[in-house]
XYZ file of C-alpha atoms in Angstrom:
598
model
C 3.505 26.565 18.501
C 3.584 24.037 15.666
C 0.491 22.020 14.907
C 1.767 18.613 16.148
C 2.975 20.053 19.442
C -0.191 22.097 19.825
C -2.144 18.884 19.471
C -0.017 17.341 22.220
C -0.745 20.254 24.518
C -4.479 20.138 23.868
C -4.671 16.388 24.430
C -2.677 16.595 27.646
C -4.984 19.258 29.008
C -8.031 17.183 28.042
C -6.457 14.201 29.758
C -5.941 16.202 32.900
C -9.526 17.425 32.852
C -10.796 13.890 32.352
C -8.984 12.649 35.432
C -9.599 15.680 37.588
C -13.261 15.927 36.680
C -13.452 19.715 36.605
C -11.905 22.402 34.448
C -9.145 24.514 35.949
C -9.537 28.247 35.984
C -7.223 30.242 33.753
C -4.179 31.047 35.853
C -3.169 34.596 36.464
C 0.511 35.389 36.290
C 2.315 34.394 39.446
C -0.582 32.582 41.110
C 1.309 29.301 41.193
C -1.007 27.469 38.852
C 1.032 25.740 36.189
C -0.065 25.304 32.607
C 1.442 23.929 29.429
C 4.848 25.569 29.453
C 6.333 24.167 26.262
C 5.437 22.234 23.183
C 6.686 19.029 24.791
C 5.182 19.601 28.233
C 4.866 16.346 30.179
C 1.534 14.786 30.950
C -0.117 15.789 34.201
C -2.828 13.351 35.190
C -4.175 15.572 37.927
C -3.793 19.111 36.680
C -6.803 20.668 38.428
C -5.015 22.970 40.857
C -7.974 25.188 41.695
C -9.397 25.138 45.188
C -12.552 23.103 45.647
C -15.337 24.984 47.389
C -16.735 21.656 48.627
C -13.537 20.636 50.412
C -13.744 21.247 54.156
C -10.277 20.154 55.297
C -6.860 19.749 53.665
C -6.126 16.275 52.368
C -3.217 14.391 50.805
C -3.862 13.694 47.117
C -0.444 12.789 45.688
C 2.848 11.269 46.863
C 6.211 10.954 45.140
C 8.445 8.956 47.518
C 10.903 7.426 45.020
C 12.265 9.910 42.450
C 15.244 9.033 40.274
C 17.614 11.097 42.409
C 20.181 9.826 44.915
C 18.764 9.537 48.435
C 15.335 10.470 47.023
C 16.111 14.152 47.323
C 13.081 16.155 46.238
C 10.470 13.630 47.362
C 7.183 15.327 48.082
C 3.521 15.070 48.985
C 0.738 17.148 47.484
C -1.975 18.530 49.707
C -5.297 19.748 48.334
C -6.711 22.627 50.348
C -9.958 24.603 50.557
C -9.851 28.220 49.364
C -7.692 30.553 51.458
C -6.390 27.906 53.848
C -3.874 28.965 56.500
C -1.181 26.332 57.003
C 0.478 27.553 60.204
C -1.000 24.788 62.406
C -0.768 22.008 59.812
C 1.678 19.126 60.286
C 2.310 15.777 58.626
C 3.563 12.735 60.523
C 4.439 9.116 59.828
C 4.094 8.231 63.508
C 7.814 8.609 64.117
C 8.746 12.059 62.868
C 6.697 15.173 62.214
C 7.149 18.059 59.779
C 5.590 21.499 60.103
C 3.991 23.381 57.202
C 5.048 27.039 56.801
C 2.826 29.917 57.856
C 1.327 30.586 54.427
C -2.142 31.035 52.961
C -2.870 28.757 49.977
C -5.728 27.609 47.760
C -5.974 24.339 45.855
C -3.035 21.975 45.373
C 0.367 22.588 46.901
C 3.426 20.321 46.972
C 5.241 20.052 50.297
C 8.878 18.987 50.527
C 11.952 19.228 52.725
C 13.958 20.254 49.633
C 11.746 22.665 47.727
C 14.419 23.681 45.211
C 14.730 20.154 43.822
C 11.010 19.458 44.082
C 10.245 22.443 41.857
C 11.962 20.566 39.012
C 9.723 17.524 39.528
C 6.215 18.978 39.655
C 4.157 21.805 38.211
C 2.375 22.343 41.531
C 3.458 25.321 43.635
C 6.008 24.090 46.186
C 6.391 24.955 49.865
C 9.190 23.825 52.170
C 8.463 21.757 55.269
C 10.270 22.291 58.542
C 11.423 18.979 59.976
C 13.016 15.723 58.943
C 10.131 13.579 57.726
C 10.971 11.111 54.921
C 8.525 9.284 52.655
C 9.463 5.631 53.034
C 10.031 3.795 49.753
C 8.825 0.560 51.365
C 5.449 2.104 52.176
C 4.072 4.079 55.072
C 1.080 5.600 56.845
C 0.836 9.379 56.809
C -1.435 11.639 58.810
C -2.252 15.319 58.399
C -2.987 17.139 61.626
C -4.363 20.605 62.294
C -2.891 21.266 65.691
C -3.764 18.162 67.691
C -6.701 17.245 65.446
C -6.257 14.626 62.664
C -7.781 15.880 59.408
C -6.636 13.233 56.896
C -4.694 9.973 56.652
C -3.441 7.847 53.773
C -1.531 4.594 53.418
C 0.636 3.374 50.588
C 2.677 0.266 49.870
C 6.111 0.055 48.252
C 6.711 2.971 45.895
C 7.834 1.968 42.386
C 10.721 3.989 41.024
C 9.628 7.257 39.377
C 5.927 6.602 39.978
C 3.514 8.921 41.701
C 0.707 7.856 43.998
C -2.640 9.501 43.247
C -5.541 9.451 45.648
C -8.742 7.693 44.576
C -11.835 8.321 46.649
C -13.749 5.078 47.306
C -17.100 6.813 47.112
C -16.233 8.714 43.941
C -16.728 12.454 44.058
C -17.150 12.651 40.303
C -17.929 10.496 37.313
C -14.256 10.284 36.395
C -13.346 9.118 39.879
C -16.102 6.485 39.648
C -14.578 5.310 36.380
C -11.153 5.055 37.965
C -12.548 3.055 40.864
C -14.401 0.791 38.450
C -11.207 0.136 36.543
C -9.478 -0.850 39.774
C -12.293 -3.156 40.833
C -13.008 -4.771 37.468
C -9.658 -4.673 35.717
C -7.514 -5.367 38.731
C -5.474 -2.178 38.561
C -3.118 -1.825 41.506
C -4.649 -0.237 44.569
C -2.363 0.791 47.441
C -4.437 1.963 50.378
C -6.506 4.819 49.038
C -4.598 5.436 45.854
C -3.032 4.223 42.654
C 0.507 4.452 41.259
C 1.115 6.113 37.918
C 4.502 6.647 36.229
C 5.673 10.231 36.315
C 5.154 11.925 32.933
C 3.340 8.928 31.434
C 0.261 9.782 29.402
C -3.194 9.233 30.846
C -5.383 9.721 27.809
C -8.982 8.559 27.445
C -10.111 6.439 24.511
C -10.508 8.605 21.424
C -13.134 7.519 18.919
C -13.181 8.667 15.308
C -15.988 8.231 12.801
C -14.543 6.745 9.618
C -15.992 5.362 6.416
C -13.324 2.880 5.453
C -10.379 0.878 6.725
C -7.962 -1.470 5.006
C -7.671 -4.770 6.827
C -4.733 -7.079 6.246
C -2.827 -9.937 7.793
C 0.735 -11.164 7.693
C 2.582 -12.920 6.220
C 0.038 -12.533 3.401
C 0.417 -8.775 2.790
C 3.924 -7.543 3.637
C 3.511 -4.829 1.020
C 1.002 -2.931 3.186
C 3.421 -1.439 5.744
C 5.961 -0.506 3.065
C 3.374 1.039 0.732
C 2.173 3.164 3.633
C 5.676 4.509 4.241
C 6.447 4.964 0.555
C 3.333 7.088 -0.005
C 4.188 9.688 2.651
C 4.766 13.279 1.532
C 5.052 15.223 4.799
C 5.661 13.076 7.873
C 6.391 9.554 9.048
C 6.302 8.752 12.746
C 7.237 5.125 13.316
C 7.063 3.493 16.736
C 8.168 -0.025 17.520
C 9.632 -2.473 19.966
C 12.503 -3.325 17.624
C 13.427 -2.537 14.031
C 15.746 -4.728 11.963
C 14.229 -4.612 8.478
C 16.618 -3.235 5.856
C 13.687 -2.739 3.499
C 11.779 -0.616 5.993
C 14.933 1.357 6.799
C 15.483 2.083 3.107
C 11.898 3.301 2.794
C 12.411 5.652 5.732
C 15.695 7.020 4.389
C 14.166 7.462 0.928
C 11.332 9.409 2.517
C 13.790 11.642 4.366
C 15.668 12.206 1.095
C 12.516 13.501 -0.571
C 11.856 15.963 2.258
C 9.552 13.969 4.523
C 10.028 14.564 8.260
C 10.823 11.105 9.650
C 11.133 10.115 13.308
C 11.545 6.634 14.793
C 11.128 5.532 18.422
C 12.155 2.060 19.645
C 12.578 0.246 22.952
C 16.063 0.570 24.449
C 16.025 -2.712 26.375
C 14.047 -5.491 24.685
C 13.854 -8.796 26.507
C 17.117 -10.623 25.816
C 18.778 -7.571 24.267
C 18.445 -5.604 21.056
C 18.701 -7.829 17.941
C 22.111 -7.631 16.279
C 20.332 -7.058 12.983
C 19.068 -3.761 14.407
C 22.523 -2.193 14.676
C 23.185 -1.620 10.941
C 19.566 -0.585 10.456
C 19.824 2.060 13.174
C 23.119 3.245 11.700
C 21.485 3.521 8.273
C 18.632 5.575 9.707
C 20.946 7.960 11.542
C 23.157 8.399 8.490
C 20.089 8.955 6.318
C 18.762 11.893 8.294
C 16.082 10.031 10.250
C 15.540 11.281 13.809
C 15.925 8.114 15.896
C 15.446 7.834 19.639
C 15.308 4.925 22.081
C 13.087 4.901 25.155
C 13.695 3.068 28.421
C 16.199 2.752 31.231
C 15.992 3.273 34.969
C 12.859 5.133 35.972
C 11.360 4.873 32.492
C 7.712 5.734 32.098
C 6.894 2.322 30.639
C 8.206 -1.162 31.347
C 8.563 -1.720 27.615
C 7.816 0.460 24.619
C 5.988 -2.261 22.704
C 3.698 -0.654 20.076
C 3.958 -1.298 16.344
C 2.486 1.616 14.409
C 3.221 4.308 11.887
C 1.643 7.668 11.150
C 2.326 8.603 7.527
C 0.644 11.895 6.644
C -3.010 11.151 7.461
C -2.569 7.387 7.239
C -2.462 5.373 10.453
C -1.102 1.840 10.298
C -1.288 -0.372 13.401
C -0.129 -3.979 13.523
C 0.770 -6.739 15.926
C 4.138 -7.185 14.214
C 7.605 -5.834 14.845
C 9.429 -3.883 12.153
C 11.516 -6.967 11.373
C 11.671 -9.412 8.439
C 9.829 -12.041 10.465
C 7.090 -9.548 11.309
C 6.099 -6.862 8.819
C 8.463 -8.488 6.314
C 6.125 -11.462 5.997
C 8.778 -14.132 6.587
C 7.305 -15.855 9.633
C 4.499 -14.567 11.811
C 0.752 -14.650 11.547
C -0.083 -11.101 12.465
C -2.998 -8.728 12.089
C -2.869 -5.176 10.797
C -5.133 -2.330 9.782
C -4.677 0.975 7.980
C -7.017 3.915 8.379
C -6.846 7.210 6.511
C -8.212 9.903 8.805
C -6.709 13.237 9.814
C -8.188 13.245 13.320
C -7.024 9.730 14.142
C -3.577 10.523 12.742
C -3.380 13.663 14.866
C -4.397 11.770 18.007
C -1.748 9.112 17.487
C 0.814 11.735 16.521
C 0.232 13.391 19.886
C 0.962 10.101 21.622
C 4.117 9.661 19.561
C 5.531 13.070 20.463
C 4.643 12.661 24.137
C 6.641 9.425 24.156
C 9.425 10.609 21.836
C 10.228 13.780 23.771
C 10.162 12.253 27.247
C 12.921 12.415 29.838
C 13.627 8.680 29.370
C 14.643 8.816 25.689
C 18.089 9.163 24.138
C 19.330 9.804 20.586
C 20.007 6.825 18.370
C 23.787 7.310 18.327
C 23.995 7.381 22.125
C 21.771 4.336 22.340
C 23.908 2.351 19.907
C 27.055 3.222 21.825
C 25.709 1.618 24.997
C 23.311 -1.042 23.711
C 23.818 -4.786 23.990
C 23.206 -6.294 20.556
C 22.486 -10.026 20.490
C 22.042 -12.526 17.709
C 18.370 -13.336 17.178
C 16.156 -15.208 14.766
C 16.306 -12.537 12.075
C 20.083 -12.217 12.302
C 20.993 -15.892 12.626
C 18.590 -17.280 10.040
C 19.750 -16.505 6.503
C 16.782 -18.147 4.840
C 14.066 -16.023 3.299
C 10.742 -17.755 3.661
C 7.723 -16.938 1.577
C 4.126 -17.832 2.235
C 1.011 -17.842 0.053
C -1.417 -14.947 -0.021
C -4.602 -16.604 1.176
C -6.101 -13.401 2.559
C -5.694 -10.263 0.462
C -5.618 -6.838 2.047
C -9.197 -5.595 1.798
C -10.812 -2.170 1.961
C -13.846 -2.521 4.213
C -16.616 -0.220 5.321
C -16.240 0.879 8.925
C -18.381 2.825 11.348
C -15.778 4.083 13.807
C -12.273 3.443 15.067
C -11.250 3.680 18.723
C -7.634 4.426 19.631
C -6.729 2.302 22.655
C -3.542 2.909 24.627
C -1.828 1.042 27.419
C -1.383 1.699 30.197
C -3.904 4.532 29.767
C -7.183 2.918 28.771
C -6.755 -0.273 26.717
C -7.519 -2.685 29.527
C -10.770 -1.017 30.548
C -11.848 -0.593 26.914
C -11.115 -4.226 26.065
C -12.991 -5.396 29.144
C -15.970 -3.294 28.107
C -16.018 -4.772 24.602
C -15.715 -8.320 25.924
C -18.369 -7.635 28.524
C -20.739 -6.430 25.806
C -20.449 -9.559 23.670
C -23.761 -11.258 22.907
C -22.960 -14.153 20.582
C -19.294 -14.841 19.909
C -15.739 -13.960 20.898
C -12.767 -15.042 18.773
C -9.302 -14.580 20.268
C -5.959 -15.091 18.549
C -2.901 -14.637 20.737
C 0.669 -15.841 20.939
C 0.004 -16.622 24.594
C -2.336 -15.633 27.405
C -1.457 -15.236 31.072
C -3.725 -17.274 33.312
C -4.336 -14.282 35.587
C -5.122 -11.762 32.844
C -8.264 -9.783 33.601
C -9.262 -9.940 29.939
C -9.205 -13.741 30.163
C -11.374 -13.607 33.267
C -13.849 -11.429 31.375
C -13.763 -13.867 28.458
C -14.622 -16.809 30.719
C -17.394 -14.710 32.253
C -18.774 -14.184 28.744
C -18.773 -17.939 28.156
C -20.660 -18.387 31.422
C -23.439 -16.169 30.111
C -23.667 -18.206 26.908
C -21.299 -16.433 24.517
C -19.453 -18.840 22.199
C -15.725 -18.421 22.813
C -12.853 -19.785 20.773
C -9.197 -19.129 21.556
C -6.346 -19.857 19.146
C -2.826 -19.917 20.599
C 0.717 -20.352 19.356
C 2.670 -23.570 19.928
C 6.292 -22.686 19.268
C 8.727 -24.091 21.832
C 8.815 -20.989 24.005
C 5.009 -20.900 24.273
C 4.146 -24.588 24.087
C 4.171 -25.631 27.752
C 2.468 -22.506 29.051
C -0.228 -22.540 26.390
C -0.861 -26.274 26.747
C -1.325 -25.839 30.493
C -3.744 -22.968 29.919
C -5.629 -25.057 27.386
C -5.975 -27.858 29.917
C -7.254 -25.490 32.592
C -9.757 -23.722 30.358
C -11.137 -26.862 28.785
C -11.403 -28.529 32.178
C -13.438 -25.547 33.344
C -15.531 -25.677 30.178
C -16.212 -29.397 30.626
C -17.078 -29.030 34.309
C -19.407 -26.076 33.829
C -20.703 -26.927 30.364
C -19.359 -23.723 28.839
C -19.251 -22.943 25.093
C -15.480 -22.396 25.246
C -12.846 -24.068 23.048
C -9.081 -23.666 22.884
C -6.642 -24.814 20.218
C -2.914 -24.542 19.681
C -1.636 -24.298 16.142
C 1.641 -25.581 14.817
C 3.651 -24.404 11.843
C 1.679 -24.652 8.619
C 2.460 -23.858 5.010
C 0.720 -20.488 5.525
C 2.748 -19.060 8.437
C 5.377 -20.121 10.945
C 3.957 -18.968 14.259
C 1.132 -16.922 15.742
C 2.205 -13.470 16.829
C -1.183 -11.757 16.464
C -2.887 -10.058 19.393
C -6.393 -9.966 17.989
C -9.991 -10.147 19.162
C -13.273 -10.238 17.245
C -16.490 -9.579 19.178
C -19.798 -10.624 17.612
C -18.152 -10.140 14.209
C -18.992 -6.474 14.666
C -15.780 -5.101 16.170
C -12.158 -6.210 15.864
C -9.267 -5.211 18.118
C -5.909 -5.046 16.337
C -2.665 -4.029 17.976
C 0.378 -4.800 20.062
C -0.924 -5.796 23.493
C -0.295 -9.352 24.599
C -2.865 -10.679 27.008
C -1.031 -10.255 30.291
C -1.178 -7.663 33.040
C 2.266 -6.261 32.344
C 1.204 -5.311 28.830
C -1.967 -3.577 29.960
C -0.664 -1.979 33.155
C 3.000 -1.177 32.494
C 3.822 -1.204 28.775
C 3.201 1.353 26.092
C 0.842 -0.474 23.734
C -1.258 0.850 20.855
C -4.388 -0.818 19.500
C -7.280 0.086 17.229
C -10.799 -1.178 17.812
C -12.425 -1.175 14.376
C -16.220 -1.089 14.482
C -18.118 -2.518 11.526
C -19.307 -5.914 10.353
C -17.049 -6.012 7.293
C -13.932 -5.600 9.418
C -15.213 -8.133 11.919
C -15.961 -10.646 9.179
C -12.529 -10.187 7.585
C -10.599 -11.105 10.723
C -13.139 -13.784 11.630
C -12.584 -15.433 8.239
C -8.826 -15.460 8.843
C -9.429 -16.886 12.300
C -11.657 -19.637 10.920
C -9.108 -20.594 8.269
C -6.302 -20.798 10.820
C -8.516 -22.694 13.244
C -9.487 -25.307 10.691
C -5.871 -25.697 9.549
C -4.828 -26.848 13.025
C -3.088 -30.230 12.619
C -3.543 -31.171 16.261
C -7.111 -32.355 16.432
C -7.491 -34.620 19.459
C -10.400 -33.144 21.444
C -9.933 -32.602 25.151
C -11.400 -35.293 27.370
C -11.953 -37.975 24.733
C -12.118 -41.397 26.343
C -10.258 -44.393 24.972
C -13.558 -45.837 23.791
C -14.356 -42.761 21.739
C -10.872 -42.724 20.228
C -11.203 -46.362 19.185
C -14.621 -45.666 17.700
C -13.270 -42.762 15.680
C -10.383 -44.839 14.380
C -12.781 -47.580 13.368
C -14.914 -45.036 11.539
C -11.848 -43.852 9.671
C -10.985 -47.406 8.631
C -14.422 -48.106 7.185
C -14.404 -44.788 5.373
C -16.953 -42.810 7.307
C -14.478 -40.300 8.669
C -10.756 -39.555 8.533
C -9.165 -38.352 11.750
C -5.729 -36.753 11.643
C -3.666 -36.855 14.818
C -0.725 -34.551 15.374
C 2.438 -35.243 17.276
C 2.429 -37.195 20.495
C 2.624 -33.963 22.502
C -0.648 -33.691 24.390
C -1.330 -30.074 23.502
C -3.967 -30.400 20.822
C -7.011 -31.090 22.892
C -9.208 -28.469 21.362
C -11.967 -28.554 18.800
C -11.729 -31.405 16.249
C -10.581 -30.531 12.760
C -13.436 -30.173 10.346
């Protein structure tokens, strides 16, 4: 087994142990316990198939009612059993129909289905065939296990998302990992259906991995567009590039050049971006395919993730994570204010490489040529706008001392990790986002921090497609701040001479830790998308991004504070006339009611 794939296998097993809470025994040949069968084995979130000595009765622990097969053939339920359980008297019923378990003796987890042959292709659990016509309703149902006439277990679930599996979560928490899962549901708002939680089949379920590092290179865009390209150009052995879209000719040339000099290069992009794949991506993807780059697109019906939305590269032992797409307007430095960071560390690179291969080799990916043949390419900003904009370098890329770097992944762990960092803030939280959903759990945690006295400032974008939503959020938050006396301020920025729009997804907590990555602040990003972020611990990193935040905050041309009365406005204008103070008002759009310009 090659090193990258071995790393995948190890991480998947660790993931399974984290969720299951106990280590599985080594399986003897033919005992029905599945292990890692290949280098690209899918993720199993609940791989502990050993029998629990503490379990007194069989119970339902997993459901798969809605596979990506016509008529849901192969649907199944998984029953966890005590050691040496005889199934001859066991039945399962939905209150309308009943199915009988076969007369077999089992231990641990076993999948039960009315079409065992198909089910065996969908799960690594040993499969038994039920006798009877029970169906797992896609719209939700109540199921009961009975031993003879005696009920032994019951579960309920709501509508089953396509290609997602329902996993049981015990309310009382039989282990620390189950407590953590319950806490995530309660605090972060993860979906709870009855006694369980839905998880996409074959999606990763990795814990946060933390790596001790000495140094990181912090940078922002559009100031330092050379950083992503230098990272690719320096690679000698491997480049793994993941993105939402890619339309940069310059980046494509760097990747092809790397392939020409013997570097193994693979690229993974989203197959169905909102609004369609940019037309500018088509020649870039053709160039990559022709240049020997292994390109795949991820998505489609039953995909593991709603959108593949990360923006990262692994180049040898260098890890580069940004908020920006691999487009001229993003990493090309021609439009967006984005944040990025590069870390040189073999362990971190290996961890992210494992994520890349798990995503790249999934059942929901297709080769670049096949993707191009069926894709809808649409004209977008990068394709329709022939201008090449340049912006000043106000913030140089800077090597900073760092204590540790955490790899955060959505939907695996990023939400819970971000909530924990926000919940631990003592003095200050700085947030820079293109937009924020009003119901985002991370926003709720931010407001909670303000209520305990943490100074909070939020900087949002104001381009036309964000303006109304962000202005409404600003009104709501500042109304809450005024009513409760909270140290919370919100501003929207307009186009400046330093960047065109905010596309960053950044957070700085107490100027001691900065979160840099791809996740927008909404529940879809945290719960359904593939997102990749780095939490960089260290005051130098925190100060770097805080300085950029401060500069962008002070450059805001809309400076009318929220809630100013007419009297105060007149007084300020009078002060300006007599020379005591100059007040600059923006456009007549009432979206600049944040902190006054200083």
